[in-house]
Amino acid sequence: MDTAQVIAANLTAWMAATPALDTLKKIAVKSGVGFGTVQRAKNGDGNITVEKLTAIAAAFGRQPAELLVAPGPASAGEVLELRPKTQREERIEQINALLTQTDDFGVVAVLEKAKDAARDYPARRQESAL
């Protein structure tokens, strides 16, 4: 991938991730760079100047060097972060959060004792009947 293609790929990705700058016209207005220049940069055509590259990057709140770095493959952690959680995973997180909160107040210990008492209740009831 040559430099113009790297710039085009990064600019396309930035546009997709930034609704306020998702059109060439919006980028041209915010950056002060001509529409045709922005269009050529996005298409990987031409030879953009450092000044114009800097202005486009600044419009996105980024450094111009970021436009020049070829996007690499995503790490497994990044892919997992992008994957939505299943209902089961969300429920487990909610339960763990509740257990952590209740444990701070000693409620978990009380609930465990109540569960043990409920399990032992039939045996104690038979003993008291004798």
Short mmCIF file of C-alpha atoms in Angstrom, two decimals, residues 60-115:
data_model
loop_
_atom_site.label_atom_id
_atom_site.label_comp_id
_atom_site.label_asym_id
_atom_site.label_seq_id
_atom_site.Cartn_x
_atom_site.Cartn_y
_atom_site.Cartn_z
CA PHE A 60 -10.53 15.55 13.27
CA GLY A 61 -8.55 16.56 16.37
CA ARG A 62 -5.68 14.28 15.39
CA GLN A 63 -2.02 14.50 14.48
CA PRO A 64 -1.04 14.45 10.78
CA ALA A 65 1.30 11.50 11.33
CA GLU A 66 -1.76 9.37 12.14
CA LEU A 67 -2.87 9.71 8.52
CA LEU A 68 0.46 8.27 7.36
CA VAL A 69 0.47 5.08 9.44
CA ALA A 70 -0.98 2.06 7.67
CA PRO A 71 -3.83 0.52 9.63
CA GLY A 72 -2.74 -2.82 11.06
CA PRO A 73 -4.80 -5.85 11.97
CA ALA A 74 -6.91 -5.46 15.09
CA SER A 75 -5.76 -7.27 18.19
CA ALA A 76 -7.98 -9.92 19.73
CA GLY A 77 -8.74 -7.57 22.63
CA GLU A 78 -9.93 -4.84 20.28
CA VAL A 79 -12.18 -7.29 18.44
CA LEU A 80 -13.65 -8.57 21.71
CA GLU A 81 -14.34 -5.02 22.86
CA LEU A 82 -16.26 -4.38 19.66
CA ARG A 83 -18.38 -7.52 20.03
CA PRO A 84 -21.62 -6.83 21.87
CA LYS A 85 -22.09 -8.78 25.07
CA THR A 86 -24.56 -11.64 25.13
CA GLN A 87 -27.52 -11.51 27.50
CA ARG A 88 -25.85 -14.19 29.59
CA GLU A 89 -22.65 -12.14 29.92
CA GLU A 90 -24.63 -9.05 30.90
CA ARG A 91 -26.60 -11.01 33.53
CA ILE A 92 -23.41 -12.46 34.99
CA GLU A 93 -21.92 -8.95 35.23
CA GLN A 94 -25.10 -7.67 36.92
CA ILE A 95 -25.13 -10.56 39.41
CA ASN A 96 -21.44 -10.08 40.20
CA ALA A 97 -22.03 -6.36 40.71
CA LEU A 98 -24.92 -7.08 43.07
CA LEU A 99 -22.89 -9.64 45.01
CA THR A 100 -20.05 -7.16 45.36
CA GLN A 101 -22.43 -4.46 46.59
CA THR A 102 -24.25 -6.72 49.02
CA ASP A 103 -21.02 -8.23 50.28
CA ASP A 104 -19.97 -4.76 51.42
CA PHE A 105 -22.90 -4.79 53.83
CA GLY A 106 -22.49 -8.39 54.98
CA VAL A 107 -25.73 -9.38 53.28
CA VAL A 108 -24.11 -12.25 51.42
CA ALA A 109 -23.09 -13.85 54.71
CA VAL A 110 -26.63 -13.47 56.03
CA LEU A 111 -28.08 -14.97 52.84
CA GLU A 112 -25.66 -17.91 53.03
CA LYS A 113 -26.69 -18.59 56.65
CA ALA A 114 -30.37 -18.36 55.69
CA LYS A 115 -29.80 -20.80 52.84
#
